[in-house]
């Protein structure tokens, strides 16, 4: 008992020290960057406002949501706090400016996060279609994967094509060099990551998992995650010469050996430092690699930071 208590005390000290380290980094270097003062007039149509003919896929800093369809997962007040990573629907995320979705499914096509379940994936598809019907120039990256430890939904690739066919941008490496205008009227890059089923092939309506990569680190320590994200980002090629999306997740993950295991207070340790991360990437000369930037509980400020840097890139200021 004593050893366990001592371990918990040390864990709490480590968390506190790392939270302080991020605060000191902010106080010492700030979170200003080219485009940081830009605010889209309407987050629902920010791509349209930037100009589809001027905006190339590799220039975009794509605001993303982590575990996007978990707003109603599990039982409210009971199991939900341990798995909920977003507090609003997929439609509201898209209308609020998010453009990359992270959806996890199990064999019966229900969305899940680990062992906890929520609504069927048809709810996600409905929200995506609603958003597309209300906008004209917004491109979405829709990643759907079979959750770890679960089986692939049967014929799921066919289901996705049937549901989204007219909107799907076919898999082709040349897409990264194109402008948004050149992709229209198709507006969804759908990345399907099955565990055992055949992966999509070049030219297919769906994209394979190799086109959306990241380096996930399982930690609840915010400075550790922050620095690891910068390290891994620096190992990538610049966006203009890369033929896949690379994602940085501005999140930390609850750990079973820590007394705080609810998502919101844990991820809150890093949540407010999105702008600091962008500023540090610029300061370290690796901002030209930043592409998909995802977070838990996405908010307006996070979206604005991504859109602001995108605007600066178009203007030749970043």
Short mmCIF file of C-alpha atoms in Angstrom, two decimals:
data_model
loop_
_atom_site.label_atom_id
_atom_site.label_comp_id
_atom_site.label_asym_id
_atom_site.label_seq_id
_atom_site.Cartn_x
_atom_site.Cartn_y
_atom_site.Cartn_z
CA UNK A 1 0.00 0.00 0.00
CA UNK A 2 2.80 2.39 0.94
CA UNK A 3 4.70 1.74 -2.28
CA UNK A 4 1.57 2.32 -4.34
CA UNK A 5 0.84 5.58 -2.53
CA UNK A 6 4.40 6.76 -3.07
CA UNK A 7 4.08 5.96 -6.78
CA UNK A 8 0.89 8.00 -7.03
CA UNK A 9 2.56 10.94 -5.32
CA UNK A 10 5.44 10.80 -7.80
CA UNK A 11 3.03 10.57 -10.73
CA UNK A 12 1.19 13.67 -9.56
CA UNK A 13 4.49 15.52 -9.19
CA UNK A 14 5.50 14.53 -12.72
CA UNK A 15 2.20 15.75 -14.16
CA UNK A 16 2.46 19.04 -12.27
CA UNK A 17 6.06 19.56 -13.40
CA UNK A 18 5.18 18.96 -17.05
CA UNK A 19 2.17 21.27 -16.94
CA UNK A 20 4.43 23.95 -15.48
CA UNK A 21 7.05 23.33 -18.18
CA UNK A 22 4.51 24.12 -20.91
CA UNK A 23 3.42 27.27 -19.11
CA UNK A 24 7.04 28.39 -18.81
CA UNK A 25 7.62 27.65 -22.49
CA UNK A 26 4.65 29.84 -23.37
CA UNK A 27 5.81 32.64 -21.06
CA UNK A 28 9.32 32.49 -22.52
CA UNK A 29 8.54 32.27 -26.23
CA UNK A 30 4.85 33.09 -26.70
CA UNK A 31 2.39 31.57 -29.12
CA UNK A 32 2.50 34.11 -31.95
CA UNK A 33 2.95 32.91 -35.53
CA UNK A 34 2.18 34.16 -39.06
CA UNK A 35 -1.61 34.24 -39.39
CA UNK A 36 -2.28 33.93 -35.65
CA UNK A 37 -4.56 36.96 -35.68
CA UNK A 38 -6.69 35.70 -38.58
CA UNK A 39 -10.29 34.79 -37.82
CA UNK A 40 -12.57 33.29 -40.49
CA UNK A 41 -15.84 35.17 -40.93
CA UNK A 42 -17.70 31.84 -40.92
CA UNK A 43 -15.96 28.68 -39.72
CA UNK A 44 -18.52 26.57 -41.57
CA UNK A 45 -17.18 27.80 -44.93
CA UNK A 46 -13.59 28.75 -44.22
CA UNK A 47 -12.17 26.91 -47.24
CA UNK A 48 -14.56 28.74 -49.49
CA UNK A 49 -13.50 32.07 -47.96
CA UNK A 50 -9.82 31.35 -48.56
CA UNK A 51 -10.51 30.73 -52.23
CA UNK A 52 -10.79 27.18 -53.65
CA UNK A 53 -8.71 28.11 -56.70
CA UNK A 54 -5.86 29.35 -54.49
CA UNK A 55 -5.86 26.62 -51.87
CA UNK A 56 -3.81 23.49 -52.56
CA UNK A 57 -4.35 20.33 -50.55
CA UNK A 58 -0.77 20.24 -49.27
CA UNK A 59 -1.01 23.87 -48.05
CA UNK A 60 -3.93 23.26 -45.73
CA UNK A 61 -3.53 22.88 -41.98
CA UNK A 62 -6.48 20.56 -41.46
CA UNK A 63 -8.24 20.97 -38.08
CA UNK A 64 -9.12 17.47 -36.91
CA UNK A 65 -11.01 15.81 -34.10
CA UNK A 66 -9.73 12.80 -32.18
CA UNK A 67 -12.28 10.01 -31.63
CA UNK A 68 -14.80 12.22 -33.39
CA UNK A 69 -18.03 10.26 -32.77
CA UNK A 70 -17.83 9.86 -29.00
CA UNK A 71 -20.17 12.67 -27.94
CA UNK A 72 -22.77 10.15 -26.73
CA UNK A 73 -20.59 7.13 -26.03
CA UNK A 74 -21.31 4.85 -23.07
CA UNK A 75 -23.63 5.85 -20.23
CA UNK A 76 -23.86 9.50 -19.25
CA UNK A 77 -22.19 10.29 -15.89
CA UNK A 78 -21.15 6.62 -15.55
CA UNK A 79 -18.90 5.31 -18.33
CA UNK A 80 -18.97 8.27 -20.73
CA UNK A 81 -16.34 10.38 -18.92
CA UNK A 82 -13.78 7.61 -19.49
CA UNK A 83 -14.15 7.57 -23.30
CA UNK A 84 -15.76 10.80 -24.49
CA UNK A 85 -13.33 12.88 -26.54
CA UNK A 86 -15.81 15.27 -28.21
CA UNK A 87 -18.84 16.99 -26.73
CA UNK A 88 -20.78 17.74 -29.92
CA UNK A 89 -22.02 15.83 -32.94
CA UNK A 90 -20.00 15.22 -36.09
CA UNK A 91 -22.20 17.73 -37.92
CA UNK A 92 -21.48 20.44 -35.34
CA UNK A 93 -17.76 19.68 -35.52
CA UNK A 94 -17.80 20.14 -39.29
CA UNK A 95 -19.94 23.27 -39.10
CA UNK A 96 -17.50 24.59 -36.49
CA UNK A 97 -14.54 24.17 -38.83
CA UNK A 98 -13.19 20.64 -38.32
CA UNK A 99 -12.18 18.99 -41.59
CA UNK A 100 -10.64 15.66 -40.50
CA UNK A 101 -12.74 13.05 -38.70
CA UNK A 102 -11.49 10.00 -36.78
CA UNK A 103 -14.19 7.32 -36.60
CA UNK A 104 -13.74 3.89 -34.94
CA UNK A 105 -16.16 1.04 -35.70
CA UNK A 106 -16.78 -2.57 -34.73
CA UNK A 107 -18.25 -5.55 -36.59
CA UNK A 108 -21.91 -4.44 -36.38
CA UNK A 109 -21.04 -0.95 -37.74
CA UNK A 110 -21.52 0.73 -34.38
CA UNK A 111 -19.03 3.39 -33.39
CA UNK A 112 -16.86 2.41 -30.42
CA UNK A 113 -13.95 3.54 -28.29
CA UNK A 114 -12.35 0.48 -26.79
CA UNK A 115 -15.15 -1.58 -25.24
CA UNK A 116 -17.65 1.28 -25.02
CA UNK A 117 -20.28 1.75 -27.72
CA UNK A 118 -22.42 4.52 -29.14
CA UNK A 119 -24.62 5.07 -32.20
CA UNK A 120 -24.23 3.40 -35.59
CA UNK A 121 -21.91 4.74 -38.25
CA UNK A 122 -24.97 5.69 -40.32
CA UNK A 123 -25.39 8.64 -37.91
CA UNK A 124 -21.91 9.83 -38.87
CA UNK A 125 -22.63 9.42 -42.60
CA UNK A 126 -25.89 11.34 -42.19
CA UNK A 127 -24.08 14.22 -40.49
CA UNK A 128 -21.40 14.30 -43.20
CA UNK A 129 -24.04 14.38 -45.94
CA UNK A 130 -25.94 17.14 -44.18
CA UNK A 131 -22.82 19.28 -43.99
CA UNK A 132 -21.98 18.65 -47.64
CA UNK A 133 -25.50 19.62 -48.68
CA UNK A 134 -25.19 22.95 -46.85
CA UNK A 135 -21.77 23.94 -48.25
CA UNK A 136 -20.10 24.04 -51.67
CA UNK A 137 -16.32 24.13 -51.40
CA UNK A 138 -15.39 22.40 -48.13
CA UNK A 139 -13.24 19.24 -48.41
CA UNK A 140 -13.38 16.58 -45.69
CA UNK A 141 -10.92 13.83 -44.78
CA UNK A 142 -13.05 11.05 -43.29
CA UNK A 143 -10.95 8.36 -41.62
CA UNK A 144 -12.83 5.24 -40.59
CA UNK A 145 -10.99 2.37 -38.98
CA UNK A 146 -11.84 -0.87 -37.24
CA UNK A 147 -11.14 -0.30 -33.56
CA UNK A 148 -8.29 -2.25 -31.98
CA UNK A 149 -9.48 -5.60 -30.65
CA UNK A 150 -12.57 -5.66 -32.89
CA UNK A 151 -13.46 -7.34 -36.18
CA UNK A 152 -14.04 -5.57 -39.48
CA UNK A 153 -17.66 -4.88 -40.45
CA UNK A 154 -18.53 -7.19 -43.39
CA UNK A 155 -18.52 -5.49 -46.82
CA UNK A 156 -17.91 -2.15 -45.19
CA UNK A 157 -16.02 -0.76 -48.17
CA UNK A 158 -19.06 -1.38 -50.35
CA UNK A 159 -21.27 0.32 -47.78
CA UNK A 160 -19.09 3.44 -47.75
CA UNK A 161 -19.06 3.67 -51.54
CA UNK A 162 -22.83 3.21 -51.69
CA UNK A 163 -23.37 5.93 -49.11
CA UNK A 164 -20.81 8.48 -50.29
CA UNK A 165 -20.11 7.51 -53.90
CA UNK A 166 -20.86 10.80 -55.64
CA UNK A 167 -18.83 12.73 -53.06
CA UNK A 168 -15.73 10.51 -52.97
CA UNK A 169 -12.39 11.74 -54.29
CA UNK A 170 -10.68 8.63 -55.75
CA UNK A 171 -7.34 7.52 -54.34
CA UNK A 172 -4.49 9.14 -56.27
CA UNK A 173 -1.21 10.66 -55.10
CA UNK A 174 -1.67 13.63 -57.46
CA UNK A 175 -4.49 14.90 -55.24
CA UNK A 176 -1.98 16.48 -52.84
CA UNK A 177 -0.82 18.89 -55.57
CA UNK A 178 -4.30 19.92 -56.66
CA UNK A 179 -6.32 22.91 -55.57
CA UNK A 180 -9.66 22.52 -53.85
CA UNK A 181 -11.31 23.88 -57.00
CA UNK A 182 -9.72 21.11 -59.09
CA UNK A 183 -11.20 18.43 -56.81
CA UNK A 184 -14.75 19.76 -56.90
CA UNK A 185 -17.53 18.68 -57.07
CA UNK A 186 -16.13 15.64 -55.19
CA UNK A 187 -15.38 16.60 -51.62
CA UNK A 188 -14.61 13.60 -49.40
CA UNK A 189 -11.26 11.82 -49.05
CA UNK A 190 -12.39 8.66 -47.25
CA UNK A 191 -9.59 6.65 -45.63
CA UNK A 192 -10.69 3.12 -44.75
CA UNK A 193 -8.43 1.20 -42.35
CA UNK A 194 -9.65 -2.37 -41.86
CA UNK A 195 -7.77 -4.78 -39.62
CA UNK A 196 -8.01 -7.88 -41.84
CA UNK A 197 -10.16 -7.06 -44.87
CA UNK A 198 -8.41 -6.04 -48.12
CA UNK A 199 -7.20 -2.45 -48.13
CA UNK A 200 -8.27 -0.01 -50.86
CA UNK A 201 -6.09 0.05 -53.99
CA UNK A 202 -4.84 2.95 -56.14
CA UNK A 203 -7.69 4.36 -58.17
CA UNK A 204 -10.35 3.04 -55.78
CA UNK A 205 -13.01 5.40 -54.40
CA UNK A 206 -11.56 4.81 -50.91
CA UNK A 207 -8.03 5.53 -49.69
CA UNK A 208 -5.75 3.10 -47.85
CA UNK A 209 -4.43 3.63 -44.36
CA UNK A 210 -0.98 4.54 -45.63
CA UNK A 211 -2.33 7.89 -46.79
CA UNK A 212 -3.00 9.08 -43.23
CA UNK A 213 -0.15 8.47 -40.80
CA UNK A 214 0.70 9.52 -37.27
CA UNK A 215 2.87 8.51 -34.31
CA UNK A 216 0.72 7.92 -31.27
CA UNK A 217 2.40 7.96 -27.87
CA UNK A 218 0.44 6.57 -24.94
CA UNK A 219 1.11 9.07 -22.17
CA UNK A 220 -0.73 11.45 -19.89
CA UNK A 221 2.33 13.71 -19.50
CA UNK A 222 1.74 16.89 -21.53
CA UNK A 223 5.31 18.11 -22.09
CA UNK A 224 6.41 14.58 -23.03
CA UNK A 225 3.64 14.39 -25.64
CA UNK A 226 4.29 17.95 -26.85
CA UNK A 227 7.99 17.32 -27.44
CA UNK A 228 7.41 13.89 -28.97
CA UNK A 229 4.96 15.46 -31.41
CA UNK A 230 7.58 18.02 -32.43
CA UNK A 231 10.26 15.35 -32.77
CA UNK A 232 8.10 13.13 -34.97
CA UNK A 233 6.91 16.07 -37.04
CA UNK A 234 10.51 17.04 -37.70
CA UNK A 235 11.19 13.56 -39.08
CA UNK A 236 8.63 14.03 -41.87
CA UNK A 237 9.21 15.43 -45.33
CA UNK A 238 7.74 18.87 -46.09
CA UNK A 239 4.08 18.75 -47.10
CA UNK A 240 4.80 19.84 -50.66
CA UNK A 241 6.95 16.74 -51.30
CA UNK A 242 4.90 14.21 -49.32
CA UNK A 243 2.15 12.02 -50.79
CA UNK A 244 0.29 11.23 -47.58
CA UNK A 245 -1.36 13.15 -44.75
CA UNK A 246 0.59 13.33 -41.51
CA UNK A 247 -1.37 13.90 -38.30
CA UNK A 248 -0.26 15.47 -35.04
CA UNK A 249 -2.60 14.84 -32.11
CA UNK A 250 -2.68 17.57 -29.50
CA UNK A 251 -3.93 15.12 -26.87
CA UNK A 252 -2.79 13.10 -23.88
CA UNK A 253 -4.29 9.82 -22.72
CA UNK A 254 -5.50 8.73 -19.25
CA UNK A 255 -3.34 6.04 -17.70
CA UNK A 256 -4.61 3.23 -15.43
CA UNK A 257 -1.90 3.84 -12.83
CA UNK A 258 -3.03 7.43 -12.27
CA UNK A 259 -5.98 8.41 -10.05
CA UNK A 260 -7.33 10.75 -12.76
CA UNK A 261 -8.68 8.57 -15.60
CA UNK A 262 -11.44 10.71 -17.12
CA UNK A 263 -10.59 12.07 -20.54
CA UNK A 264 -11.47 15.76 -20.16
CA UNK A 265 -9.29 16.69 -17.16
CA UNK A 266 -6.37 14.64 -18.47
CA UNK A 267 -6.40 15.93 -22.05
CA UNK A 268 -6.92 19.40 -20.63
CA UNK A 269 -3.27 19.33 -19.62
CA UNK A 270 -2.28 19.94 -23.27
CA UNK A 271 -5.55 21.09 -24.83
CA UNK A 272 -4.90 24.82 -24.57
CA UNK A 273 -1.44 24.68 -26.11
CA UNK A 274 -2.34 24.24 -29.80
CA UNK A 275 -1.12 27.71 -30.71
CA UNK A 276 2.05 27.18 -28.71
CA UNK A 277 2.72 24.02 -30.70
CA UNK A 278 2.36 25.86 -34.01
CA UNK A 279 4.66 28.64 -32.79
CA UNK A 280 7.25 26.10 -31.68
CA UNK A 281 7.05 24.26 -35.00
CA UNK A 282 7.75 27.53 -36.79
CA UNK A 283 10.54 28.43 -34.39
CA UNK A 284 12.20 25.06 -34.93
CA UNK A 285 11.91 25.28 -38.71
CA UNK A 286 9.48 22.39 -39.18
CA UNK A 287 6.14 24.14 -39.69
CA UNK A 288 6.19 23.23 -43.39
CA UNK A 289 5.51 19.65 -42.25
CA UNK A 290 2.41 20.47 -40.17
CA UNK A 291 -0.69 19.25 -41.99
CA UNK A 292 -3.39 17.48 -39.95
CA UNK A 293 -3.65 18.88 -36.42
CA UNK A 294 -6.17 17.08 -34.22
CA UNK A 295 -7.51 17.60 -30.73
CA UNK A 296 -10.02 16.41 -28.17
CA UNK A 297 -13.01 18.68 -27.49
CA UNK A 298 -12.34 20.93 -30.48
CA UNK A 299 -13.13 24.62 -30.04
CA UNK A 300 -13.16 27.82 -32.09
CA UNK A 301 -9.67 28.92 -31.09
CA UNK A 302 -8.11 25.65 -32.25
CA UNK A 303 -9.87 25.92 -35.62
CA UNK A 304 -8.86 29.56 -36.00
CA UNK A 305 -5.21 28.73 -35.35
CA UNK A 306 -5.20 26.12 -38.12
CA UNK A 307 -7.08 28.34 -40.56
CA UNK A 308 -4.83 31.28 -39.71
CA UNK A 309 -1.66 29.37 -40.55
CA UNK A 310 -3.30 28.11 -43.75
CA UNK A 311 -4.15 31.70 -44.72
CA UNK A 312 -0.54 32.76 -44.05
CA UNK A 313 0.71 29.98 -46.31
CA UNK A 314 -1.52 31.16 -49.16
CA UNK A 315 -0.26 34.71 -48.63
CA UNK A 316 3.34 33.49 -48.72
CA UNK A 317 3.96 34.52 -45.12
CA UNK A 318 4.57 31.05 -43.71
#
